[in-house]
């Protein structure tokens, strides 16, 4: 049977990844399914529940989700030889999952905005009143991680979110929706994942992306093998491939920050050391997820 | 004693059991599977926690309120169009009814976004009128009212199609008798037409209500920014933070939705009970009203409606397809058709998606037509409790959000079928079955209401001519309910063409549908490609409607809803 | 209330033949016009034009001074204060019998005890007092027709249009209903237009009888007149029962012929002189010992008497009544008390 | 084909009064039964049970040996090979006239030239040859009825059920159609059950007449018999025209009474002996110079003659025909040629 990959990467990216892998491993054929993280997880869980998970490899948004699967015993431990070139915080010590790239969440602003924000706190300024939007953690995995990350930063915390809410910020849909409302000028500022505005700017959209000085949160699009996989060998090859230099270059070409040490940064990004990635503890975040979601909707339920 | 039947029964003995089996497969099996999983996952407690969560009751409240308001709005718009276009001498009827069906083809998210932009600070329309609110002022559509309004707009064509068939069966002489009694047009409308078309109105209201309870796209865009969660959006958030209890929570939420839908159905039953709508004697001549000078008021009003429901969102789509990126103003310089070029000639996925969606939609519509006619026949001749249970079971799948139905079907079909040892999961067939299950209710409603109006003598005459069950079904009954059958086919086809969530979860390589393709393009930031594909889908539907127009002469009268 | 004037009325459904053509007629105020004619001749169409459901393609309709309709405009039916019994009854299936009957009152704003009283009375007149709460679908054909009747007579219309209102009633009810019409007509003074196929009904009720055929008016006259002096073969054949013979013309142009003249005409040789049509009514033919010879061609039992079809020597048909059963083929001699030259 | 047997048939719609009760009747193979009765008495219900649209609540229906229906099971209508003209016609609005008529043939697998030929013939018999392509909605009431007729007669049914099939036709067409029925009946040998309110129709066509009232069968007999010897007031009043008088009983129990006996009975003092009901037919009452005195109460023109209502000295009503117009209130003397003790 073919190797089945479930991924939340956008279509073209998924296709590129798979193409790269198949070029390197002509004997393995890959079928892939892509969808938003919640949907792909719902699909996977339903399959597991029905006793016949179809997927072999997952390449999806965030470590928290894979941490959950790991704890449920659904993942296969595999120690990839490529792990050596990665920061220890970017993969699971037991080899259940490995981060493949860094998708950071920063600030997007419309070029016609009255000022250029440089810090998260700028969004709570009076000039930004009613002009801020962000993806809702309830629909976007990255947004949840982002909130959980920012909440852990000294000087931000839930108070920051409360100030934002008081400043008329809205939490709408996913990252796409944020991009649309900022690009169309309906809102002036938004929290958003890096690659979207950078790509759109290249196409001519009136948007600009900034990495705030406090640092950015990041989701890392980890890869993991399902314990039930019938193609474990091919799956391991896939993991090795995406972690390999070649695989990482693929991500680079697509416009992402590779997770592997010593790689270049894509076009349009500032130097790697000017980007401060805020840390997050996946296991910890997993435990507080429910509470965090409640807190969040508690804040944004009152506006 | 071969050949004898139970007295007083015009249906063959196998018919009702057959309907029950269909309902068992399409509704009971997947729902029961979810219920089972839910019970297992809640076995270690947690029901209390789910039920005591205030968010749940908040969502239930919002679901009810938006669904009721949305239904009322869609009834108002849909009935107005149906009455004006079917019963009056308003001009350009054909064009109006042709256009009125189209908004169903524009994805609700697109309509919602188009409206948000139209009514927001960057609205070109409001800017031109110099009444655009300042940048950053709150968006009025992010509210219960906004959600209801969009529900109404989105579902008005459903009401229109369900009602139109019933209006066409209105006997002319009944209207004439009322006018001669001295009743003016409005009075005739209130006393005769409205009550006689009640089965159609109620069918429309029921479809609309059930659609509202299951809708995800509109509350996701308009509700979440204002923290208005409906049960479908709440279910979605449960899936996004998956825990061992999720299936249990989802099952509980689904039961709530199902209960709301069943309550709606019960109200519908009550409203129709004990009444007689059979049109006695000959139907065939339809009623007609002259509008007189009202025409000059109503005609532009209808066009304004069409503008907001169809033209504006469509141009939003078109504009989105013609600019390279969001926020780039549309000028002759920035405009490019490269997105269309890319979609039509580069993306292999487009062709498969078109083929898949069209064949799925056509297959669903036609299979359902067959099943629906049989089911409606059996159900309208059966007034007992069992009959009512069966009709509510048919209703529930459509009332649940697509993601729930998709999960149900994965649960049932992910493992190979017992005995047969084939796996449907991953093939296009599972999508077909899920569509059949989900859209059964949509297809059934108009047909049932048409059966309510049928003069039984017409079937009796056919029986005495010697026509057996299938024969009279084909020769007499189906042609007599043709307008309803046509409405049913078109409704299902359009809804299925556009469907997203079910196929998104059930699709795999090679079986993606248009809805999935558009969603994926949009999700991956290629909104220009997504818009271009949407525009193409709308154009394709227009093209197919025109084809039907050509065929219309050979079809029974009234099948094609934009012809009079 | 005033004269109902139909002025060169025409209606063409576009089927190639006009349903009504050049139809002119006046029904005096308070008149009772019976409209007779073969099936499909346009009677219902005339009524529908009077009621305002069909616009005339030509001509006009007036009620006294008031124009009701012409080819270009038309007063809507609800402003004409008319009532009609439809050939198809046109009952409203969603209303009970009482609600059906009471609707014209309700529209006129009558309610409360007056309303209930009137409905009760109307239902009692058509003998449906105990069916008030039924649905039309649960009634027999004749009962439906009676509901339609009650609805028509419950208000006080200026013009009452009746399209075969008694076709499905038994003889007793029919007589009672005829009585009701007569009373209603006298009491209300409404102008009535009555379509029927039953001539004794028409003769008994009407002040005027109009006969039409293929959309055209053939003759309009009081009942006794049209029975005694029909104009043309068509009317002669349609009104009453009898046979039309082709006989050689008698001397002079007297039209009512008695036996002495008829005997001469019968005895004339067939080749002699021009032929004229002569209507011999069935009741005027007596099978007696004398008169001209004829052969019994067929007999039909009618209860009260036998209808006898006779063949004359030259093959022409004559019809007669007889109280006794005759044998088919028997030879008899007949005299005709009277006849009418058409 | 065989005898049609209705065996203690009953139908209750749950309205409190049975629509049909304890109805037993045999129609011999090839018989022609006319079913008479007041509106709402259950005629249509009987037909619908024979056709199989309603299940009897009690009793059974057999065709020869074959059970058609009883309270617990029923042969579906499509397997009974019957045909019916519905009171409401039940034409299919989506089919043309020709398709409506041809449908029973089509179902029986007849097609091609044979089909077209038969349809053409059937339409020609009802004089609708040139309306073949019309829709039922575009026809007049009588034309619709004729389409229903043609559809009923086009195939070769074992049993033909006719529910007031000629109610909306003019006299000429009616006669023609009666002729058609007679022919069809002779040619096909089908058993026919015919519901009508027109007695001369019934008398002329039927081999047997059944009279029912309020769901019950009152009498069934050949036409001449039922006319001459009705049983009971109800049948006597329903069949034919006449008056029922209450007179003192004559000597003996002879039932046909002649003038000599009648004169005695009239002259008896009212107080004398027990009373009996006597039916005096309208055609048997002669207004002559002699006989008992009476006063003209009302007269009704019928074309052929006047129907006269007479009041006797004791206030009882007598009915007569008269060729001449009498004055209301005039005193006359009448004799009754014959009468029948009920
Ligand atoms: N579906 C029904 N439900 C209840 N009562 C009914 C139903 N159909 C008929 N009846 C009643 O049964 C009785 C007999 O009806 P049926 O139609 O047999 O009368 P009928 O003799 O044909 O009368 P007509 O000459 O007026 O057609 C009537 O009193 C009628 O009201
Ligand atoms: N809507 C229509 N379209 C076309 N032709 C029609 C329409 N209505 C009636 N006709 C035709 O017009 C003619 C007159 O019809 P109308 O109904 O006036 O006849 P009628 O005299 O009432 O006959 P009947 O005694 O059979 O009811 C008929 O030949 C009929 O076929
Ligand atoms: Mg007519
Ligand atoms: Mg009847």
CSV table of C-alpha atoms in Angstrom, one decimal, chain C residues 150-310:
chain,number,residue,atom,x,y,z
C,150,UNK,CA,-75.7,27.6,-0.2
C,151,UNK,CA,-72.5,29.8,-0.5
C,152,UNK,CA,-74.0,31.4,-3.6
C,153,UNK,CA,-77.2,32.3,-2.0
C,154,UNK,CA,-76.0,33.4,1.4
C,155,UNK,CA,-75.2,37.0,0.6
C,156,UNK,CA,-77.3,39.5,-1.3
C,157,UNK,CA,-75.7,39.6,-4.7
C,158,UNK,CA,-76.9,41.8,-7.6
C,159,UNK,CA,-76.3,39.1,-10.1
C,160,UNK,CA,-76.4,35.3,-9.5
C,161,UNK,CA,-74.7,33.1,-11.9
C,162,UNK,CA,-75.6,29.4,-11.8
C,163,UNK,CA,-73.6,26.9,-13.8
C,164,UNK,CA,-75.6,23.7,-13.9
C,165,UNK,CA,-76.2,24.0,-10.2
C,166,UNK,CA,-78.5,21.0,-9.8
C,167,UNK,CA,-76.9,18.5,-12.1
C,168,UNK,CA,-76.0,16.1,-9.3
C,169,UNK,CA,-79.1,16.2,-7.3
C,170,UNK,CA,-82.0,13.8,-7.2
C,171,UNK,CA,-85.4,14.8,-8.4
C,172,UNK,CA,-86.8,15.7,-5.0
C,173,UNK,CA,-83.9,17.9,-4.0
C,174,UNK,CA,-83.9,19.4,-7.4
C,175,UNK,CA,-87.5,20.4,-7.0
C,176,UNK,CA,-86.9,21.8,-3.6
C,177,UNK,CA,-83.9,23.7,-4.9
C,178,UNK,CA,-85.9,25.1,-7.8
C,179,UNK,CA,-88.4,26.3,-5.3
C,180,UNK,CA,-85.5,27.9,-3.3
C,181,UNK,CA,-84.3,29.7,-6.4
C,182,UNK,CA,-87.7,31.0,-7.2
C,183,UNK,CA,-88.1,32.3,-3.7
C,184,UNK,CA,-84.7,33.7,-3.6
C,185,UNK,CA,-85.3,35.4,-6.9
C,186,UNK,CA,-88.6,36.9,-5.8
C,187,UNK,CA,-87.3,38.0,-2.4
C,188,UNK,CA,-83.9,39.5,-3.5
C,189,UNK,CA,-84.9,40.7,-7.0
C,190,UNK,CA,-81.4,39.7,-8.2
C,191,UNK,CA,-80.8,39.1,-11.8
C,192,UNK,CA,-80.1,35.5,-12.4
C,193,UNK,CA,-78.3,33.7,-15.2
C,194,UNK,CA,-78.8,30.0,-15.1
C,195,UNK,CA,-77.0,27.4,-17.2
C,196,UNK,CA,-78.6,24.1,-17.4
C,197,UNK,CA,-79.1,21.1,-19.6
C,198,UNK,CA,-82.4,20.2,-18.1
C,199,UNK,CA,-85.1,21.9,-20.1
C,200,UNK,CA,-87.9,21.4,-17.7
C,201,UNK,CA,-85.8,23.2,-15.1
C,202,UNK,CA,-85.2,26.0,-17.5
C,203,UNK,CA,-88.8,26.3,-18.5
C,204,UNK,CA,-90.1,26.2,-15.0
C,205,UNK,CA,-87.7,28.8,-13.6
C,206,UNK,CA,-86.8,31.3,-16.3
C,207,UNK,CA,-88.4,34.5,-17.4
C,208,UNK,CA,-86.3,34.2,-20.5
C,209,UNK,CA,-84.5,31.4,-22.3
C,210,UNK,CA,-81.5,32.0,-24.5
C,211,UNK,CA,-80.3,29.2,-26.7
C,212,UNK,CA,-76.7,29.2,-28.0
C,213,UNK,CA,-74.7,27.0,-30.2
C,214,UNK,CA,-71.0,27.1,-31.1
C,215,UNK,CA,-70.5,30.4,-29.3
C,216,UNK,CA,-73.4,32.2,-30.9
C,217,UNK,CA,-76.8,33.2,-29.6
C,218,UNK,CA,-79.5,31.6,-31.7
C,219,UNK,CA,-82.6,32.8,-30.0
C,220,UNK,CA,-83.7,34.5,-26.8
C,221,UNK,CA,-87.4,34.6,-25.8
C,222,UNK,CA,-89.7,33.8,-22.9
C,223,UNK,CA,-90.0,30.0,-22.3
C,224,UNK,CA,-93.5,29.5,-23.8
C,225,UNK,CA,-92.6,31.5,-26.8
C,226,UNK,CA,-89.3,29.7,-27.5
C,227,UNK,CA,-91.0,26.3,-27.0
C,228,UNK,CA,-93.9,27.2,-29.3
C,229,UNK,CA,-92.1,29.2,-31.9
C,230,UNK,CA,-88.4,28.2,-32.2
C,231,UNK,CA,-86.4,29.8,-34.9
C,232,UNK,CA,-84.4,27.5,-37.1
C,233,UNK,CA,-83.5,23.8,-37.1
C,234,UNK,CA,-80.9,24.2,-34.3
C,235,UNK,CA,-83.2,25.7,-31.8
C,236,UNK,CA,-86.1,23.5,-32.8
C,237,UNK,CA,-84.0,20.5,-32.3
C,238,UNK,CA,-82.6,21.7,-29.0
C,239,UNK,CA,-85.7,22.8,-27.2
C,240,UNK,CA,-88.2,20.1,-26.3
C,241,UNK,CA,-88.3,16.7,-27.9
C,242,UNK,CA,-89.6,16.0,-31.3
C,243,UNK,CA,-88.6,15.3,-34.8
C,244,UNK,CA,-87.8,17.6,-37.7
C,245,UNK,CA,-89.3,16.5,-41.0
C,246,UNK,CA,-88.6,17.8,-44.4
C,247,UNK,CA,-91.9,18.2,-46.1
C,248,UNK,CA,-93.1,20.0,-49.2
C,249,UNK,CA,-94.1,23.5,-48.6
C,250,UNK,CA,-97.7,24.2,-47.7
C,251,UNK,CA,-99.6,27.0,-49.3
C,252,UNK,CA,-99.0,30.5,-47.8
C,253,UNK,CA,-96.5,31.3,-45.0
C,254,UNK,CA,-98.4,30.3,-41.9
C,255,UNK,CA,-96.1,28.7,-39.5
C,256,UNK,CA,-98.2,26.9,-36.9
C,257,UNK,CA,-99.6,23.9,-38.8
C,258,UNK,CA,-102.5,21.8,-37.8
C,259,UNK,CA,-103.4,18.3,-38.7
C,260,UNK,CA,-105.5,19.3,-41.7
C,261,UNK,CA,-102.5,21.1,-43.3
C,262,UNK,CA,-100.1,18.5,-42.2
C,263,UNK,CA,-102.1,15.7,-43.7
C,264,UNK,CA,-102.0,17.4,-47.0
C,265,UNK,CA,-98.2,18.0,-46.7
C,266,UNK,CA,-97.6,14.3,-45.9
C,267,UNK,CA,-99.7,13.1,-48.8
C,268,UNK,CA,-97.9,15.3,-51.3
C,269,UNK,CA,-95.5,13.6,-53.5
C,270,UNK,CA,-91.9,13.9,-52.5
C,271,UNK,CA,-90.9,15.6,-55.8
C,272,UNK,CA,-93.5,18.3,-55.5
C,273,UNK,CA,-92.3,21.8,-54.9
C,274,UNK,CA,-89.7,23.2,-52.4
C,275,UNK,CA,-89.1,21.5,-49.1
C,276,UNK,CA,-89.5,23.1,-45.7
C,277,UNK,CA,-88.4,22.0,-42.2
C,278,UNK,CA,-91.3,21.1,-40.0
C,279,UNK,CA,-90.9,20.5,-36.3
C,280,UNK,CA,-93.3,17.9,-34.9
C,281,UNK,CA,-93.2,17.7,-31.1
C,282,UNK,CA,-93.2,14.3,-29.6
C,283,UNK,CA,-96.2,14.9,-27.4
C,284,UNK,CA,-98.3,16.1,-30.4
C,285,UNK,CA,-97.9,12.8,-32.2
C,286,UNK,CA,-100.8,10.4,-31.3
C,287,UNK,CA,-100.8,6.8,-32.2
C,288,UNK,CA,-104.4,6.3,-33.2
C,289,UNK,CA,-106.4,4.2,-35.5
C,290,UNK,CA,-106.3,6.8,-38.2
C,291,UNK,CA,-103.8,9.0,-39.9
C,292,UNK,CA,-100.6,8.3,-41.9
C,293,UNK,CA,-99.0,4.8,-41.7
C,294,UNK,CA,-95.7,4.3,-39.9
C,295,UNK,CA,-93.6,1.5,-38.5
C,296,UNK,CA,-92.3,1.2,-34.9
C,297,UNK,CA,-88.5,1.4,-35.1
C,298,UNK,CA,-87.6,1.3,-31.4
C,299,UNK,CA,-89.2,1.9,-28.1
C,300,UNK,CA,-87.7,3.1,-24.8
C,301,UNK,CA,-89.2,2.7,-21.4
C,302,UNK,CA,-89.4,5.9,-19.4
C,303,UNK,CA,-91.5,4.8,-16.5
C,304,UNK,CA,-94.4,7.1,-17.1
C,305,UNK,CA,-94.6,6.1,-20.7
C,306,UNK,CA,-92.7,4.7,-23.7
C,307,UNK,CA,-90.8,6.9,-26.1
C,308,UNK,CA,-91.5,5.5,-29.5
C,309,UNK,CA,-89.4,6.1,-32.6
C,310,UNK,CA,-91.4,5.7,-35.8
